[in-house]
Coordinates of C-alpha atoms in Angstrom, one line a residue:
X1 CA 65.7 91.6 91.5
X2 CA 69.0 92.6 93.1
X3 CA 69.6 96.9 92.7
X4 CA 72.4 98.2 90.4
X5 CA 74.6 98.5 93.4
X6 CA 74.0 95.1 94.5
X7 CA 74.6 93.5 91.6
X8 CA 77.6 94.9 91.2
X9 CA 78.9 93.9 94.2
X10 CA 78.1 90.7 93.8
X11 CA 79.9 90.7 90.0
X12 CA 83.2 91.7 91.8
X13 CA 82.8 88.8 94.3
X14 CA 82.4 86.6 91.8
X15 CA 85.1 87.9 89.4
X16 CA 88.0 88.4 92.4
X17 CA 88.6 84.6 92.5
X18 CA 89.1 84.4 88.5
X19 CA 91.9 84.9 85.7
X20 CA 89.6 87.9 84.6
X21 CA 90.4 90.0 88.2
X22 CA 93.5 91.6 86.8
X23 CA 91.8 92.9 83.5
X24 CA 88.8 94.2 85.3
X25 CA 91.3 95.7 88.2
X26 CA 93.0 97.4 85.3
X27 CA 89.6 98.8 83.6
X28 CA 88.8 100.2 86.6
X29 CA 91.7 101.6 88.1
X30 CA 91.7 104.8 85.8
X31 CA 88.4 105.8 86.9
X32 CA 88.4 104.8 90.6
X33 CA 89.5 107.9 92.2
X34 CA 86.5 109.7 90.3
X35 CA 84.2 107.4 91.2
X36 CA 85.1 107.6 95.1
X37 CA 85.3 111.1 95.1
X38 CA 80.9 111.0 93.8
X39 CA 80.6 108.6 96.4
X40 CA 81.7 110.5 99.3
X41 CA 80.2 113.6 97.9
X42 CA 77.1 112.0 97.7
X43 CA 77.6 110.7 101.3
X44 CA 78.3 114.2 102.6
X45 CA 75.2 115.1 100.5
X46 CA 73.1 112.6 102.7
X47 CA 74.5 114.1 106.0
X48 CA 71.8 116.3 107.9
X49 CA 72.6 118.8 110.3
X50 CA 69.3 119.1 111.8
X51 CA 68.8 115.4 112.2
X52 CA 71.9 116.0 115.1
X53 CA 70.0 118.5 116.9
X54 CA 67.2 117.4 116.8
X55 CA 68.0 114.1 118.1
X56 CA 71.6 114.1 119.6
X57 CA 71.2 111.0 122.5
X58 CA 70.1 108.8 119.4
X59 CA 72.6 110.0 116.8
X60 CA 75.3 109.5 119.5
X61 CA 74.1 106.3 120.9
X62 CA 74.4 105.4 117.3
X63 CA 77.7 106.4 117.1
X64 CA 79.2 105.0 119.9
X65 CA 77.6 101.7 119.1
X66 CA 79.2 101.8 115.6
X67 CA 82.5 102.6 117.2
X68 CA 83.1 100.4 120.1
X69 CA 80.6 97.7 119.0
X70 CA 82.1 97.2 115.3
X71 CA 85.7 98.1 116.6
X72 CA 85.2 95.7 119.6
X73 CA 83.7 93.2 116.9
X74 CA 86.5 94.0 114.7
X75 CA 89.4 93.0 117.3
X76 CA 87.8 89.8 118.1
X77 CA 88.0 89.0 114.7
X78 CA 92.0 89.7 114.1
X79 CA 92.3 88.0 117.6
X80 CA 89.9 84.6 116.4
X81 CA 92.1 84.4 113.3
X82 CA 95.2 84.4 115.6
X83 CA 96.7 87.6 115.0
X84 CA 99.0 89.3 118.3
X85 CA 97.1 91.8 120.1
X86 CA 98.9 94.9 119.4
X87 CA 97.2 93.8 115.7
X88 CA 93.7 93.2 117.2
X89 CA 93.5 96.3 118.6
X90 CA 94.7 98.6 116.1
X91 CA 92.6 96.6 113.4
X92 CA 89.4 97.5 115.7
X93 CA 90.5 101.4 115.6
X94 CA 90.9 100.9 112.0
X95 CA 87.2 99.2 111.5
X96 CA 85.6 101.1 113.9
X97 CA 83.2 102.9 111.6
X98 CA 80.3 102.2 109.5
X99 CA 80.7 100.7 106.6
X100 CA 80.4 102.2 102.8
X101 CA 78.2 99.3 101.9
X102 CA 75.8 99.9 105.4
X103 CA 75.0 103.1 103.3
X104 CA 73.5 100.5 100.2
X105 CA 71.8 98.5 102.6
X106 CA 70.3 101.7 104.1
X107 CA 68.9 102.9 101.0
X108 CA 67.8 99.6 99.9
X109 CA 65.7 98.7 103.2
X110 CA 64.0 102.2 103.1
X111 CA 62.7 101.6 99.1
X112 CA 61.4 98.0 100.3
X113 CA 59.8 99.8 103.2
X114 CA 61.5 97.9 105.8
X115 CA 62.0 101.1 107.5
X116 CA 60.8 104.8 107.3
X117 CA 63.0 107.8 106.4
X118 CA 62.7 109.1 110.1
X119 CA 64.3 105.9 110.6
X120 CA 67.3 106.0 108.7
X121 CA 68.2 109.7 108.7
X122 CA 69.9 109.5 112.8
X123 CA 72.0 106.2 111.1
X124 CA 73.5 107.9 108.3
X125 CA 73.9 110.5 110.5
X126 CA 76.3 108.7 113.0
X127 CA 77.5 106.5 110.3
X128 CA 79.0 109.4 108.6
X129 CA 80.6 111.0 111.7
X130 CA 81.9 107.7 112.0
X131 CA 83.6 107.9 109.2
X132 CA 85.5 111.1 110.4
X133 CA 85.8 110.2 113.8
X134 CA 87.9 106.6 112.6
X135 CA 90.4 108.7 110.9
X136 CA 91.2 110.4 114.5
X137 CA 91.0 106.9 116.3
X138 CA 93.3 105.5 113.4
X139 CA 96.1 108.1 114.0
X140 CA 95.4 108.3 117.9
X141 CA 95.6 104.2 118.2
X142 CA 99.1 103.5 118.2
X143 CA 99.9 105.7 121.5
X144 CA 96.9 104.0 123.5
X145 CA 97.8 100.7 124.8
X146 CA 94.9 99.9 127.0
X147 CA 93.2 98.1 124.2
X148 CA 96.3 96.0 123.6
X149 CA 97.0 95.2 127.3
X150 CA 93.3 94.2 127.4
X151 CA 93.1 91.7 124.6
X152 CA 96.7 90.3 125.1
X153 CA 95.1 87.4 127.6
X154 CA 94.2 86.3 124.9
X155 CA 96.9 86.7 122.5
X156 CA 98.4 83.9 125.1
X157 CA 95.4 81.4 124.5
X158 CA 95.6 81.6 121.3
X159 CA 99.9 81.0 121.4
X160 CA 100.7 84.1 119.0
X161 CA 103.0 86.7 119.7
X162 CA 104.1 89.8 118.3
X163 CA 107.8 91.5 118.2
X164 CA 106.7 93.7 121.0
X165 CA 106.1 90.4 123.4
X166 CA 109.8 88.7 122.6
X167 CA 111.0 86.1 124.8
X168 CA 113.3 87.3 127.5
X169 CA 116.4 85.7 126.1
X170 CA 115.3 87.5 122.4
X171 CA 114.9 90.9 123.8
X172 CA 118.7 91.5 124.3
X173 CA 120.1 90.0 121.4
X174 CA 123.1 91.4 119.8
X175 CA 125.2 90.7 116.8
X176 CA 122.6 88.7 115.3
X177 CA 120.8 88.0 112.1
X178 CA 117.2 89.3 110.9
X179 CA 115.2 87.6 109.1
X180 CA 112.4 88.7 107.6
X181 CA 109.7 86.2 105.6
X182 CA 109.7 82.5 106.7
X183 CA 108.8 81.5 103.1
X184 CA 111.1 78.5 102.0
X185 CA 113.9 80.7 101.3
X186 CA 113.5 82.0 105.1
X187 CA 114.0 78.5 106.5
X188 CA 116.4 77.8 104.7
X189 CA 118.4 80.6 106.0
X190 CA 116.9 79.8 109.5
X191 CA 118.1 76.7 109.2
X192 CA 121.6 77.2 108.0
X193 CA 122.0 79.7 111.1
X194 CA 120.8 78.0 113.5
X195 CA 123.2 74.6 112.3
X196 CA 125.7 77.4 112.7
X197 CA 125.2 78.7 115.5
X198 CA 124.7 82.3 114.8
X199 CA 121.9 84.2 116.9
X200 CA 118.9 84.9 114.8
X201 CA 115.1 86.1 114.8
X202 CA 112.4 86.0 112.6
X203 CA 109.8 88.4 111.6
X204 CA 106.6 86.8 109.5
X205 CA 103.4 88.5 109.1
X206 CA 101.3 85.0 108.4
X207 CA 99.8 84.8 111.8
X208 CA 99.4 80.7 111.8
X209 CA 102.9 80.0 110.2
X210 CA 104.2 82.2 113.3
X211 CA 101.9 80.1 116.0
X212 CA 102.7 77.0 114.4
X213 CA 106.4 77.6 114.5
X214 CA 106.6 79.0 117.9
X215 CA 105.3 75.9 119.0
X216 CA 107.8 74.1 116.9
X217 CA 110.3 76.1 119.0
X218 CA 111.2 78.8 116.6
X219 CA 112.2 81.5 117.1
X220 CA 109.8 83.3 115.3
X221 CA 107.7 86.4 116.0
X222 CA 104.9 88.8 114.1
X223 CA 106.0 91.9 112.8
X224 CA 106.7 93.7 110.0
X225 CA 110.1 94.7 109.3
X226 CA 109.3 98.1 107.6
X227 CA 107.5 99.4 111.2
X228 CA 109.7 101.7 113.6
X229 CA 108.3 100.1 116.2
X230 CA 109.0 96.3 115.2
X231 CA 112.4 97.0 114.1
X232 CA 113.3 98.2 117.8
X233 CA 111.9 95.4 119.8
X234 CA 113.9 92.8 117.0
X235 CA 117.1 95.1 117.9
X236 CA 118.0 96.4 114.6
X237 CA 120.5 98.7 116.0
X238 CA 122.2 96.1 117.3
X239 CA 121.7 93.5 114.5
X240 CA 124.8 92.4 112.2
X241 CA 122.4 92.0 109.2
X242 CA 119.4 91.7 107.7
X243 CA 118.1 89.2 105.2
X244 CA 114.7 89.8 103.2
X245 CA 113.3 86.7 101.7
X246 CA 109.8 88.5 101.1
X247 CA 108.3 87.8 97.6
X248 CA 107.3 90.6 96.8
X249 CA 109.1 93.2 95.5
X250 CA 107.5 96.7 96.2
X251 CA 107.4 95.8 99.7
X252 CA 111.4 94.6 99.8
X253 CA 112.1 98.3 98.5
X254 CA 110.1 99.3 101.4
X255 CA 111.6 97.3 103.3
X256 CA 115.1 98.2 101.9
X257 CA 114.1 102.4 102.3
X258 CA 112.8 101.8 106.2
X259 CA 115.6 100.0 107.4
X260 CA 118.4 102.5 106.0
X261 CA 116.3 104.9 107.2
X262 CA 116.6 103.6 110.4
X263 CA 120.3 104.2 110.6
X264 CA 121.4 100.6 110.4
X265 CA 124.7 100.1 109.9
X266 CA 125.2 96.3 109.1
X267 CA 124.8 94.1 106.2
X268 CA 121.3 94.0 103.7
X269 CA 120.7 91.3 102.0
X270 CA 117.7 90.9 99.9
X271 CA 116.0 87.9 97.7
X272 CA 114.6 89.4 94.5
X273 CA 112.5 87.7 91.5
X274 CA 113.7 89.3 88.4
X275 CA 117.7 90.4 87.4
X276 CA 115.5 94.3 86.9
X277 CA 115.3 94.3 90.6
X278 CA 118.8 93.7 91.7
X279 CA 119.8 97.3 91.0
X280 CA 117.1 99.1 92.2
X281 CA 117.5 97.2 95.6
X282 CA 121.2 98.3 95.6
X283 CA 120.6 101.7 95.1
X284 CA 117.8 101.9 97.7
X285 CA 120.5 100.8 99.7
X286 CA 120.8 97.2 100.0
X287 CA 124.5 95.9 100.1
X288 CA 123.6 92.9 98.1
X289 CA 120.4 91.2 95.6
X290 CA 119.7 87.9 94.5
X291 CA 117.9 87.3 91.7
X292 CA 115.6 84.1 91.7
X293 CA 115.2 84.2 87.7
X294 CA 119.2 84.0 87.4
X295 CA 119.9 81.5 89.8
X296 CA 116.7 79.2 88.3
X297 CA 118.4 79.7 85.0
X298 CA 121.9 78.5 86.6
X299 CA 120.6 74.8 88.0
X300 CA 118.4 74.9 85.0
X301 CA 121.5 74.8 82.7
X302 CA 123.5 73.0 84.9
X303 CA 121.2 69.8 85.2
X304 CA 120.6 70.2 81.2
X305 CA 124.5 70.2 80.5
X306 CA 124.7 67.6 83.5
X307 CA 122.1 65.2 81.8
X308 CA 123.5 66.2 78.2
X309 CA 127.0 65.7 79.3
X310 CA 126.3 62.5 80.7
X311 CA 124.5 60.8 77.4
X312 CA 127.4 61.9 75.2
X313 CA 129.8 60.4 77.5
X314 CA 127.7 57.0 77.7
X315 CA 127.5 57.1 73.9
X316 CA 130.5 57.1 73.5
X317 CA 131.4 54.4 75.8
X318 CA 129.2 52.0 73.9
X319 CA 130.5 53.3 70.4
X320 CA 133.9 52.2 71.6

């Protein structure tokens, strides 16, 4: 009984958690662009003029209700699932609209006759200047920090901080090592350094791993190492290198482009899975690439020719 649109919702849901995501992602992928361009044309087909005029205190009430209330909804969200404040905020600004799929629902509850077309005309009114209205907020949001000062309270309850809230003795770090991803290659190096002795920091964007090891006494903070912004309050410019244990590989080229771009003048290293990514690292700019896939290879073989070794020389022992 579900409508087409429904239903194929639902089907995506259902297929998102399955070995067949991949193939459908690639089915649709060639057509996707064509089919957002009909939907938003058929959005800015809905929008009505006259419905503005004619009732402006509603359509705006509207408005400002999808806005603050979703964004507001939105931030408490990011801040529930532990995420640093400066996050909350700017992932309010970035929700802060109404929903494509409020448009379905919309539709759907006027053809069941849950609610009259008089109804639902001043919605998809202020639901589509919404839409325009969230790409300003978007763009506007990192320059406005009253959000962020607002919510950080509690940031602090909930024990997560982001790059822009470092520890005192963190903020004026120099000649020391960044590290970006605290996967298991990332605590390994963490761990090698600090049993050295060399100053480090750590930038992770898995919100619990960073609340988890803060309170394990890490020294560990939220932020992504591609962002301007993060780079400066981890001291790049004053950092000796840079280490990226991050698995995937598009965003170490990122990562690689950004940080040159920044100027920095010390040593890039980056983890990489396949020996095809080792040179494109290095001529993005990265002074050095390891290859997972090599190095598997390497302990593979040398426990093979260990064990191997090992029999032949035991079978000899009992021939003789």
């Amino acid at each position: 009984g579900l409508s087409v649109a429904l239903g194929a919702f639902v089907a995506g849901v259902v297929l998102a958690d399955t070995e067949f995501a991949h193939r459908a992602m690639g089915d649709v992928v060639p057509i996707r662009d064509l089919l957002t361009s009909i939907f938003f044309m058929s959005m800015g087909m809905l929008f009505d003029i006259r419905v503005v005029i004619a009732a402006p205190a509603v359509v705006l009430g509207l408005l400002a209700a999808f806005v603050f209330g979703k964004g507001i909804i939105a931030a408490i969200a990011a801040m529930a699932m532990r995420f640093p404040a400066r996050v909350a905020w700017l992932a309010g600004a970035a929700l802060a609209q109404f929903g494509e799929f409020g448009f379905v629902l919309a539709k759907e509850a006027e053809r069941a006759g849950l609610m009259s077309r008089a109804e639902i005309e001043p919605i998809l009114a202020s639901g589509l200047l919404s839409m325009f209205i969230t790409r300003i907020v978007i763009a506007a949001a990192p320059r406005f920090t009253a959000g962020e000062v607002i919510l950080r309270p509690l940031a602090k309850l909930l024990r997560v901080r982001g790059i822009d809230e470092a520890a005192p003795a963190d903020r004026h770090l120099e000649g020391h090592v960044i590290v970006a991803g605290y996967g298991p290659g990332g605590r390994l190096i963490a761990g090698r350094l600090k049993a050295s002795g060399v100053p480090y920091l750590v930038l992770e964007l898995n919100a619990e791993t960073v609340r988890k090891e803060r309170d394990a006494g890490e020294r560990i903070y939220y932020g992504d190492i591609t962002s301007a912004e993060a780079q400066s309050h981890a001291g790049l410019a004053r950092a000796a290198a840079v280490v990226l244990t991050i698995n995937d590989g598009g965003a170490a080229r990122r990562s690689v482009v950004a940080i040159r771009k920044a100027a920095f003048q010390g040593l890039l290293l980056a983890r990489v899975r396949f020996v095809a990514e080792e040179k494109q690292l290095l001529d993005l700019g990265a002074d050095g690439a390891v290859a997972e896939e090599v190095h598997a290879s390497e302990m593979l073989a040398r426990q093979l020719l260990s064990h191997m070794t090992g029999d032949v020389v035991a079978g000899r022992s009992e021939h003789s």
